Coordinates of C-alpha atoms and ligand atoms in Angstrom, one line a residue:
X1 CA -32.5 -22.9 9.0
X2 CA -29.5 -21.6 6.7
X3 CA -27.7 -23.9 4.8
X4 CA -24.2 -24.2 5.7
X5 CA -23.2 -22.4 2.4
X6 CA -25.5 -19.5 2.4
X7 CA -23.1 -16.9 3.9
X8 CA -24.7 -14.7 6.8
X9 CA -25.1 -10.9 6.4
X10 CA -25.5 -7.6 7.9
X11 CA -26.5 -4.4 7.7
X12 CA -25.0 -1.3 7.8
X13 CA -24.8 2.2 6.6
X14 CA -21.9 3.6 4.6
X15 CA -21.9 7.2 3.3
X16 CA -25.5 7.4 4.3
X17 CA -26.8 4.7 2.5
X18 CA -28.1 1.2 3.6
X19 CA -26.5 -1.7 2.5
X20 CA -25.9 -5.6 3.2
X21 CA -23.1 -7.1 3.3
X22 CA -21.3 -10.5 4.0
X23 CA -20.5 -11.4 8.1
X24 CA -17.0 -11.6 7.5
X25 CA -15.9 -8.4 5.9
X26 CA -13.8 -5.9 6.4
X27 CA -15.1 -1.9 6.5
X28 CA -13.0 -1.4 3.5
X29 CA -14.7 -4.6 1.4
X30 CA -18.5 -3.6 2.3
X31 CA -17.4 -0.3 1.1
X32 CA -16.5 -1.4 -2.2
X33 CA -19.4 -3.9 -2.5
X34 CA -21.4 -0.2 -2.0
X35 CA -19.1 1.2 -4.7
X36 CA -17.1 3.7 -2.5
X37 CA -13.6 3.9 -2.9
X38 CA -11.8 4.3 0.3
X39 CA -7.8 5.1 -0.1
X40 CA -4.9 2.3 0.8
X41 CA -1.5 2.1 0.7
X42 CA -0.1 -0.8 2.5
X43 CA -3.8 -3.2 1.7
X44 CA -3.6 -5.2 -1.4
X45 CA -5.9 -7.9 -1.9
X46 CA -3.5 -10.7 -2.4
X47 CA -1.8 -10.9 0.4
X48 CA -3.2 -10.3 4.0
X49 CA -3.9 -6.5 5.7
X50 CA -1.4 -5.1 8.0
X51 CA -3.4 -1.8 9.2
X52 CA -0.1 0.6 9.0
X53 CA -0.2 2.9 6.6
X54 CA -3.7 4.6 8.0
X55 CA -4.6 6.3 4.9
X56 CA -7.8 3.8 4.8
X57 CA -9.5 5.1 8.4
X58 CA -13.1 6.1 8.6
X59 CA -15.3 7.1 11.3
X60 CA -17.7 4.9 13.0
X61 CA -20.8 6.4 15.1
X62 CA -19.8 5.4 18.6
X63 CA -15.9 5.4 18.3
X64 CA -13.8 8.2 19.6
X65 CA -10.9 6.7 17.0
X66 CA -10.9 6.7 13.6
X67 CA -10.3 2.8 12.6
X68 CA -8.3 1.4 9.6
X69 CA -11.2 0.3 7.6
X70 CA -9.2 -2.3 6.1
X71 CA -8.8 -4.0 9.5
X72 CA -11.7 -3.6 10.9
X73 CA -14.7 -6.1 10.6
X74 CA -18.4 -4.9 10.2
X75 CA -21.1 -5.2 12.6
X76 CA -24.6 -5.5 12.5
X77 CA -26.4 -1.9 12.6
X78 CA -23.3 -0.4 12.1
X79 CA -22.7 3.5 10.7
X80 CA -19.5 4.3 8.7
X81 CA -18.8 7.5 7.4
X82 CA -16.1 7.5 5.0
X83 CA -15.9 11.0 3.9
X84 CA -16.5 13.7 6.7
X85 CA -14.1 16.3 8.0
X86 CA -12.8 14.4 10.5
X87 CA -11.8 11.7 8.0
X88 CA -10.4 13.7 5.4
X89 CA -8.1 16.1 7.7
X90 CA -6.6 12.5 9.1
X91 CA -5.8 11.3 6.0
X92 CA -4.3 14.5 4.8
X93 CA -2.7 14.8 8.3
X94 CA -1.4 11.4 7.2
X95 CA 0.2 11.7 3.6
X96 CA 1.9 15.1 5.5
X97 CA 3.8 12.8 7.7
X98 CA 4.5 10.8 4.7
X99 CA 6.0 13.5 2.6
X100 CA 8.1 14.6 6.0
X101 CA 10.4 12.0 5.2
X102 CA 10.3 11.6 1.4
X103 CA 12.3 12.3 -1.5
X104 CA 10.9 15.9 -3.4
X105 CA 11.8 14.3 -6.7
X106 CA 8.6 13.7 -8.1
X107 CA 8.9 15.3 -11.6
X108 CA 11.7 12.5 -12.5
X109 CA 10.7 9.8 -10.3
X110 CA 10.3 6.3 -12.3
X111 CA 6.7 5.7 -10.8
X112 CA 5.3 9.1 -11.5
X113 CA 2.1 8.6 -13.1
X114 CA 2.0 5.4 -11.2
X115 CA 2.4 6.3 -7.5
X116 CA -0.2 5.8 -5.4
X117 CA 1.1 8.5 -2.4
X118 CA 1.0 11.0 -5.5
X119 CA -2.4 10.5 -6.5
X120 CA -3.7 10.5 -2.9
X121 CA -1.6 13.7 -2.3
X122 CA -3.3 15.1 -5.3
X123 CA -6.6 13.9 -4.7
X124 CA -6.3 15.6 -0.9
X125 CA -5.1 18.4 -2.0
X126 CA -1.4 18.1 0.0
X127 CA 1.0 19.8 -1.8
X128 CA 4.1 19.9 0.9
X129 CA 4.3 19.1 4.1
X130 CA 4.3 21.3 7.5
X131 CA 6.6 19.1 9.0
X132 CA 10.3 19.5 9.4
X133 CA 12.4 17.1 11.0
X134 CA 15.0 14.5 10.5
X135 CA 14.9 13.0 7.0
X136 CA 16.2 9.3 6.6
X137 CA 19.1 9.5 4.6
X138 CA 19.2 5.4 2.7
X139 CA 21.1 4.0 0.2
X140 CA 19.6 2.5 -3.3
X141 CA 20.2 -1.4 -3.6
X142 CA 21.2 -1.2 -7.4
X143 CA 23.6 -4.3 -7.1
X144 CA 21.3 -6.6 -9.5
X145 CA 20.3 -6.2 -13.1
X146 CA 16.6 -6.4 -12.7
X147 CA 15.0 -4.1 -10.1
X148 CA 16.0 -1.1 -7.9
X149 CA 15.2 -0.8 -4.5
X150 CA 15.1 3.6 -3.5
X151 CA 15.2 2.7 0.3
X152 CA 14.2 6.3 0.5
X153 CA 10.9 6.2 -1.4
X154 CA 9.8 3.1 1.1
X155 CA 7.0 4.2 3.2
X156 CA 7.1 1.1 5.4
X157 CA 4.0 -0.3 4.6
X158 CA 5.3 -3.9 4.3
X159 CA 3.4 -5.3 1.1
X160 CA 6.5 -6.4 -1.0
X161 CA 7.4 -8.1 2.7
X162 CA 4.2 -10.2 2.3
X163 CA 3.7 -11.0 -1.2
X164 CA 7.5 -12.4 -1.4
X165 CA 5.9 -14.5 1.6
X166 CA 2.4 -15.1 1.0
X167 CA 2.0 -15.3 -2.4
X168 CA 5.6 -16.3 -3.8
X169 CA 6.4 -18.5 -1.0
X170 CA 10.3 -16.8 -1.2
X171 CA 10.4 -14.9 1.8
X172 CA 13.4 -13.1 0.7
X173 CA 12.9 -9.8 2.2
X174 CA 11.5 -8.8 5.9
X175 CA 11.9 -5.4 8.2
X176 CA 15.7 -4.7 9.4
X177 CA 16.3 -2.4 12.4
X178 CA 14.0 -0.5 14.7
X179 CA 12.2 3.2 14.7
X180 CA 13.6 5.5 12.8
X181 CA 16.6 3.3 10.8
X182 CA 13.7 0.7 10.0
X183 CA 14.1 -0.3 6.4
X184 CA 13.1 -3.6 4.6
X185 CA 15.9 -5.7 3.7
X186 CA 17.2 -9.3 2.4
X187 CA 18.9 -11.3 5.8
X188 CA 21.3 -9.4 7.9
X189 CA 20.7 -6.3 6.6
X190 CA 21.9 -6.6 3.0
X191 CA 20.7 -5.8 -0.7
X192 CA 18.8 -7.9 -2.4
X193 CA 21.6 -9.8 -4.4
X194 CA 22.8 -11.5 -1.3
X195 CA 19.5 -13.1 -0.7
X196 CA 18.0 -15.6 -2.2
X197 CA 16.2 -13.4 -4.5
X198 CA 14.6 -14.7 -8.3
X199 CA 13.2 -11.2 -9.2
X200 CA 10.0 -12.4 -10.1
X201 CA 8.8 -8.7 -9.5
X202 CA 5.9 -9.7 -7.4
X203 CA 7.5 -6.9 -4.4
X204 CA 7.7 -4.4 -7.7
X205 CA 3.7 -5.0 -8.3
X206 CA 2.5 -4.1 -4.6
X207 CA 4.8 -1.0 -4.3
X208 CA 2.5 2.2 -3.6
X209 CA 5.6 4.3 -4.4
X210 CA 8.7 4.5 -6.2
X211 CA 10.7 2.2 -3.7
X212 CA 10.6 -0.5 -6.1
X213 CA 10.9 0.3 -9.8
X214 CA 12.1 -2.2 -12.7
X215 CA 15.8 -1.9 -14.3
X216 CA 14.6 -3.2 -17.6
X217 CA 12.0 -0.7 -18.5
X218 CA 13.6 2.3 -16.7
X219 CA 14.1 5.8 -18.5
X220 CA 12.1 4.2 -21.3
X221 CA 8.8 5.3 -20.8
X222 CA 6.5 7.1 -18.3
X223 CA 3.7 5.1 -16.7
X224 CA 0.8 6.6 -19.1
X225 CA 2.8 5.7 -21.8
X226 CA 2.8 1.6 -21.2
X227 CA 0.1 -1.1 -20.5
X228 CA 0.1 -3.1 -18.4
X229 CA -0.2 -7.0 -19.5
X230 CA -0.1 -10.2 -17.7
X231 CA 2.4 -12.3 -18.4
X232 CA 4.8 -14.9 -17.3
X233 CA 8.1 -14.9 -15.8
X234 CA 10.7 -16.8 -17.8
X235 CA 13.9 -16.0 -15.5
X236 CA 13.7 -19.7 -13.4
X237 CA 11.3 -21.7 -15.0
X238 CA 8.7 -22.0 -12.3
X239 CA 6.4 -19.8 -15.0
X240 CA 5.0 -17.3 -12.2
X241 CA 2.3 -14.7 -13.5
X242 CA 2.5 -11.4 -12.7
X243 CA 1.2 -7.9 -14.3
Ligands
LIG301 FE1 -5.6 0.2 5.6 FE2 -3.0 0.8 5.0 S1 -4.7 0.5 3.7 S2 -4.0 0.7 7.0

């Protein structure tokens, strides 16, 4: 008989090759405990998954769908691909209907060199997008002295929503509005200064994009440039670490 803290595995095969791996986890954890990177946008592993960006999906013998690995739990005898065809024309498909609604100023963006959607778009080979439509047209919350929000640049995929929550316990920020006017925002639809808002930064450390970008360093260097260095927040005194 197990003890009760010898944790119970499975196993499957990822990328064609056999592996075990603990009960409980997630497609996207048993494919790095294999060592293969699968892409994410809105998973971070502080705070809890969410499954919306897609960019993580994966095919799975005996699905017709292609599942957000990130969400979805392992299963005895089960086979993931993480690379085929099918995958990769999904996820390009993907950062397409991302770049449909997103700002073309890459070359001057504060997070270029530290964007996520850029790399992945890079890394895909997605260098525009075939698809023309409305473009959300958002203000940028600059009203406070440490960090701008480019409502614009948001891609929707909720992490700085959680980590104010989860991890920071502030709950400042939460989605505002419905389907295409959707945006992320401090109670009753306002900037971040109205809320109750200490700029800790944790919302600045989960952005895939350049939706959140810090006042105090901007224009003064490009991402490869700096290094990054944990530290602690001095603005209230609660002494919060962040990178
Ligand atoms: Fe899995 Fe966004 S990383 S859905």
């Amino acid at each position: 008989m197990k003890g009760s803290d010898e944790m119970e595995h499975v196993s499957i095969i990822i990328d064609g090759k056999k592996v075990s791996v603990p009960k409980n986890s997630t497609v996207l954890e048993a494919a790095k405990l294999a060592g293969i990177e699968i892409p994410t946008l809105c998973h971070h592993p502080a705070i809890s998954n969410t499954g919306s960006c897609r960019i993580c999906v994966v095919e799975i013998e005996g699905h017709k769908n292609l599942p957000a690995s990130c969400v979805y739990p392992v299963q005895e005898g089960m086979v993931i691909n993480t690379k085929s065809e099918k995958v990769i024309k999904s996820r390009q498909h993907i950062l397409e209907l991302l770049l449909a609604n997103h700002p073309k100023d890459c070359m001057t963006c504060e997070a270029a060199g530290n964007c996520k959607l850029m790399d992945y778009c890079y890394d895909y080979g997605v260098e525009d997008s075939r698809f023309e439509g409305a473009v959300s047209k958002r203000h940028v919350d600059d009203n406070n002295p440490f960090i701008q929000r480019d409502y614009e640049k948001c891609i929707l995929c909720g992490a700085c929503v959680k980590i104010c929550d989860e991890v920071q316990g502030n709950n400042v920020i939460d989605f505002a509005n419905r389907g295409f006017d959707t945006t992320i925002s401090a109670p009753f639809n306002k900037d971040l200064d109205a809320g109750n808002c200490v700029y800790c930064g944790q919302c600045m450390s989960v952005c895939p994009t350049g939706a959140l970008t810090s006042k105090i360093s901007k224009g003064k260097a490009r991402a490869w440039e700096t290094k990054k260095v944990l530290t602690t927040c001095s603005y209230c005194g609660v002494g919060c670490n962040f990178y």
